[in-house]
Amino acid sequence: AQTVTQSQPEMSVQEAETVTLSCTYDTSESDYYLFWYKQPPSRQMILVIRQEAYKQQNATENRFSVNFQKAAKSFSLKISDSQLGDAAMYFCAYRSAYGSEKLVFGKGTKLTVNP
Amino acid sequence: KAGVTQTPRYLIKTRGQQVTLSCSPISGHRSVSWYQQTPGQGLQFLFEYFSETQRNKGNFPGRFSGRQFSNSRSEMNVSTLELGDSALYLCASAGGLATPQYFGPGTRLTVT
C-alpha cells in the first residue's frame, strides 16, 4: 500500500519570504500523480499543484513550485513571496495512475504566515 | 462552472441514528469520491464511484455505504452512528483519471 509522509507538522514564514514544505511517499508503482492541496480555516480543500510522475519537469503554478525527485520519492512544495492568504494546512497526496481516483494523504503541515 | 456542492453543511445526530449526506459533482464529472477527515486519523478514503458503480472502497465498516445516481450525484449513508463518526466528510469529483479531484466544502457531522 502507498503511504505519504509529511514530517513537518507546523511551519512558519515571514510575509514575502520563501518556504519549503516537505513530503515523501512510498510506492512500488512506476506511474502515479502527486498533488499538493491547501485547506484554509474555511475547510475547503483547494488544489495547489499537481505533478505527473512520468514528467521530469517540475510543475509550477505562479508562486508555487515543486521539487519532484522520483528516485528519492520526494515531492516538496516551495511557496515564494509568501502572502497572508497562504496560511493554511497543506496536504501532500498520492494517486495511482491505474484505475482509481483514490487519494492517499499525508497528515498535513500547518503553515503560519507572519506579517 | 459551479463547484462541488455538499448538503447539508452541518449536521448534529444522536448515537444510533442514521444519516445521509449528499454530493453534487462539477457538471460533466462522472467520478465522485468520499473522504472522512478527523483530527486523529487525518484524511481517509471512504469510497469512489464512477458511472453509478463503486470502483474502490476504503477500510471502513459496513455501516458506511454510498451510491451514485445517473446524474452523477452521490450520497453516502452512515447507519447506527457512533461518537467516533464525528468528522468532516469531504466529497470530490473528477473529470477522468488524468484529471485532478476537486473538493466540496464538506459536511461537518457531530454525533452526540
Coordinates of C-alpha atoms in Angstrom, one line a residue:
Chain A
A1 CA 0.0 0.0 0.0
Q2 CA 1.1 3.5 -0.7
T3 CA 2.0 5.9 2.1
V4 CA 2.6 9.6 2.3
T5 CA 4.7 11.3 5.0
Q6 CA 4.8 14.9 5.9
S7 CA 7.5 15.3 8.5
Q8 CA 6.8 18.9 9.4
P9 CA 3.6 19.3 11.5
E10 CA 4.0 23.1 11.6
M11 CA 6.0 25.7 9.7
S12 CA 6.1 29.4 9.8
V13 CA 7.3 32.0 7.3
Q14 CA 7.6 35.8 7.2
E15 CA 5.4 37.6 4.6
A16 CA 7.2 37.9 1.3
E17 CA 9.7 35.2 2.2
T18 CA 10.1 31.7 0.7
V19 CA 9.2 28.5 2.5
T20 CA 9.5 24.8 1.5
L21 CA 7.2 22.1 2.7
S22 CA 8.5 18.5 2.6
C23 CA 6.7 15.3 1.5
T24 CA 8.0 11.8 1.0
Y25 CA 6.0 8.9 -0.3
D26 CA 6.3 5.2 -0.7
T27 CA 5.1 3.2 -3.7
S28 CA 6.0 0.3 -5.9
E29 CA 4.2 1.7 -8.8
S30 CA 6.0 3.4 -11.7
D31 CA 3.2 5.7 -12.8
Y32 CA 1.3 8.0 -10.5
Y33 CA 0.3 11.5 -9.7
L34 CA 1.2 13.7 -6.8
F35 CA -0.7 16.7 -5.5
W36 CA -0.5 19.5 -3.0
Y37 CA -3.8 20.6 -1.6
K38 CA -4.4 23.6 0.7
Q39 CA -7.1 23.7 3.4
P40 CA -7.6 27.1 4.9
P41 CA -9.7 27.6 8.1
S42 CA -12.8 27.6 6.0
R43 CA -12.1 23.9 5.5
Q44 CA -12.5 24.0 1.7
M45 CA -9.8 21.8 0.1
I46 CA -8.1 23.6 -2.7
L47 CA -5.8 22.1 -5.3
V48 CA -2.5 24.0 -5.4
I49 CA -0.4 22.0 -7.8
R50 CA -0.1 18.6 -9.4
Q51 CA 2.8 16.5 -10.8
E52 CA 2.7 13.5 -13.1
A53 CA 5.4 11.0 -12.2
Y54 CA 6.4 10.4 -15.9
K55 CA 7.2 14.1 -16.3
Q56 CA 10.7 15.0 -15.3
Q57 CA 10.0 18.7 -15.4
N58 CA 8.9 20.2 -12.1
A59 CA 5.4 21.7 -12.0
T60 CA 5.0 25.4 -11.4
E61 CA 1.9 27.5 -10.7
N62 CA 2.6 31.1 -10.2
R63 CA 4.3 31.4 -6.7
F64 CA 4.0 27.7 -6.1
S65 CA 6.5 25.2 -7.4
V66 CA 7.6 21.6 -6.6
N67 CA 10.8 19.8 -6.4
F68 CA 10.0 16.2 -7.6
Q69 CA 12.7 13.7 -7.0
K70 CA 11.3 10.4 -8.3
A71 CA 14.2 8.2 -7.3
A72 CA 14.2 9.6 -3.7
K73 CA 10.4 9.5 -3.6
S74 CA 10.4 13.1 -2.5
F75 CA 7.9 15.9 -3.5
S76 CA 8.4 19.2 -1.8
L77 CA 6.4 22.4 -2.3
K78 CA 8.1 25.8 -2.5
I79 CA 6.0 28.9 -1.9
S80 CA 7.7 32.1 -3.0
D81 CA 6.8 35.6 -1.9
S82 CA 4.5 34.2 0.9
Q83 CA 1.2 36.1 1.5
L84 CA -1.0 36.2 4.5
G85 CA -3.6 34.3 2.4
D86 CA -1.2 31.3 2.1
A87 CA -1.8 30.5 5.8
A88 CA -3.5 27.1 5.8
M89 CA -3.0 23.3 6.3
Y90 CA -1.1 21.9 3.3
F91 CA -1.6 18.2 2.4
C92 CA 0.5 16.2 0.1
A93 CA -1.4 13.4 -1.7
Y94 CA -0.6 10.4 -3.9
R95 CA -2.8 8.9 -6.6
S96 CA -2.2 5.8 -8.6
A97 CA -2.4 6.1 -12.4
Y98 CA -4.0 2.7 -12.6
G99 CA -7.8 2.7 -12.5
S100 CA -8.6 4.6 -9.3
E101 CA -9.2 8.1 -8.1
K102 CA -8.3 7.3 -4.6
L103 CA -6.1 9.9 -2.9
V104 CA -3.7 8.9 -0.2
F105 CA -3.0 11.9 2.0
G106 CA -0.2 12.8 4.4
K107 CA -1.0 14.2 7.8
G108 CA -0.6 17.8 6.7
T109 CA 1.7 20.7 7.6
K110 CA 0.2 23.8 9.2
L111 CA 1.7 26.9 7.6
T112 CA 1.6 30.2 9.5
V113 CA 2.5 33.4 7.7
N114 CA 3.7 36.2 9.9
P115 CA 3.2 39.8 8.9
Chain B
K1 CA -18.7 26.2 -13.8
A2 CA -20.3 25.6 -10.4
G3 CA -18.1 23.7 -8.0
V4 CA -18.8 20.6 -6.0
T5 CA -21.7 21.1 -3.6
Q6 CA -22.4 19.2 -0.5
T7 CA -25.5 19.2 1.6
P8 CA -26.1 19.7 4.5
R9 CA -23.1 21.7 5.6
Y10 CA -23.6 20.9 9.3
L11 CA -25.4 18.1 11.0
I12 CA -25.9 17.0 14.6
K13 CA -27.1 13.5 15.2
T14 CA -27.5 11.2 18.2
R15 CA -25.7 7.8 18.7
G16 CA -27.7 5.0 17.0
Q17 CA -29.3 7.2 14.4
Q18 CA -28.5 7.1 10.7
V19 CA -27.5 10.0 8.4
T20 CA -27.4 10.6 4.6
L21 CA -25.0 13.1 3.1
S22 CA -25.3 14.4 -0.5
C23 CA -22.8 15.5 -3.0
S24 CA -23.3 17.1 -6.4
P25 CA -20.2 17.0 -8.6
I26 CA -19.0 19.5 -11.1
S27 CA -21.1 19.4 -14.2
G28 CA -19.6 16.8 -16.6
H29 CA -17.7 14.9 -13.9
R30 CA -18.6 11.3 -13.6
S31 CA -16.3 10.3 -10.8
V32 CA -17.1 11.0 -7.1
S33 CA -15.0 10.1 -4.1
W34 CA -15.7 10.5 -0.4
Y35 CA -13.2 11.1 2.4
Q36 CA -13.5 11.3 6.2
Q37 CA -11.4 13.9 8.0
T38 CA -10.7 13.7 11.7
P39 CA -8.0 15.3 13.9
G40 CA -6.7 11.9 14.9
Q41 CA -6.8 9.9 11.7
G42 CA -6.4 12.7 9.2
L43 CA -8.0 12.2 5.7
Q44 CA -9.1 8.7 5.0
F45 CA -10.6 7.4 1.8
L46 CA -14.2 6.0 2.1
F47 CA -15.2 5.1 -1.4
E48 CA -15.2 6.1 -5.0
Y49 CA -18.0 5.9 -7.7
F50 CA -17.8 6.1 -11.4
S51 CA -20.9 5.9 -13.6
E52 CA -23.1 4.6 -10.8
T53 CA -20.6 1.8 -9.9
Q54 CA -18.4 1.6 -6.8
R55 CA -14.9 1.4 -8.1
N56 CA -13.0 1.3 -4.9
K57 CA -13.7 1.1 -1.2
G58 CA -11.7 2.1 1.9
N59 CA -11.3 0.3 5.1
F60 CA -14.5 1.3 6.9
P61 CA -17.2 -0.9 8.5
G62 CA -20.3 -1.8 6.6
R63 CA -22.2 0.9 8.4
F64 CA -20.8 3.2 5.8
S65 CA -22.3 2.9 2.4
G66 CA -22.8 5.0 -0.7
R67 CA -24.4 5.2 -4.1
Q68 CA -24.2 7.3 -7.2
F69 CA -27.2 8.2 -9.4
S70 CA -27.4 8.5 -13.2
N71 CA -26.8 12.3 -13.0
S72 CA -23.5 11.6 -11.1
R73 CA -24.9 12.9 -7.8
S74 CA -23.8 10.8 -4.9
E75 CA -25.0 10.0 -1.4
M76 CA -23.3 8.4 1.5
N77 CA -25.1 6.8 4.4
V78 CA -23.9 6.0 7.8
S79 CA -26.2 3.8 9.9
T80 CA -26.1 3.2 13.7
L81 CA -24.0 6.3 14.3
E82 CA -21.1 6.2 16.8
L83 CA -19.4 9.0 18.6
G84 CA -16.3 8.3 16.5
D85 CA -18.1 9.0 13.3
S86 CA -18.0 12.7 14.2
A87 CA -15.9 14.2 11.4
L88 CA -15.8 16.4 8.3
Y89 CA -16.9 14.4 5.3
L90 CA -15.5 15.6 2.1
C91 CA -16.7 14.8 -1.4
A92 CA -14.5 15.2 -4.5
S93 CA -15.3 14.9 -8.2
A94 CA -13.0 14.4 -11.2
G95 CA -13.5 14.5 -14.9
G96 CA -11.3 11.5 -15.7
L97 CA -8.3 9.6 -14.4
A98 CA -5.8 12.1 -15.8
T99 CA -7.5 15.0 -14.1
P100 CA -7.3 16.1 -10.5
Q101 CA -10.1 15.9 -8.0
Y102 CA -11.9 19.0 -6.9
F103 CA -13.4 19.1 -3.4
G104 CA -16.6 20.3 -2.0
P105 CA -16.9 22.4 1.2
G106 CA -17.6 19.3 3.3
T107 CA -20.3 18.3 5.7
R108 CA -19.5 18.6 9.4
L109 CA -21.2 15.7 11.3
T110 CA -21.3 15.8 15.0
V111 CA -22.6 12.7 16.9
T112 CA -23.7 13.2 20.5

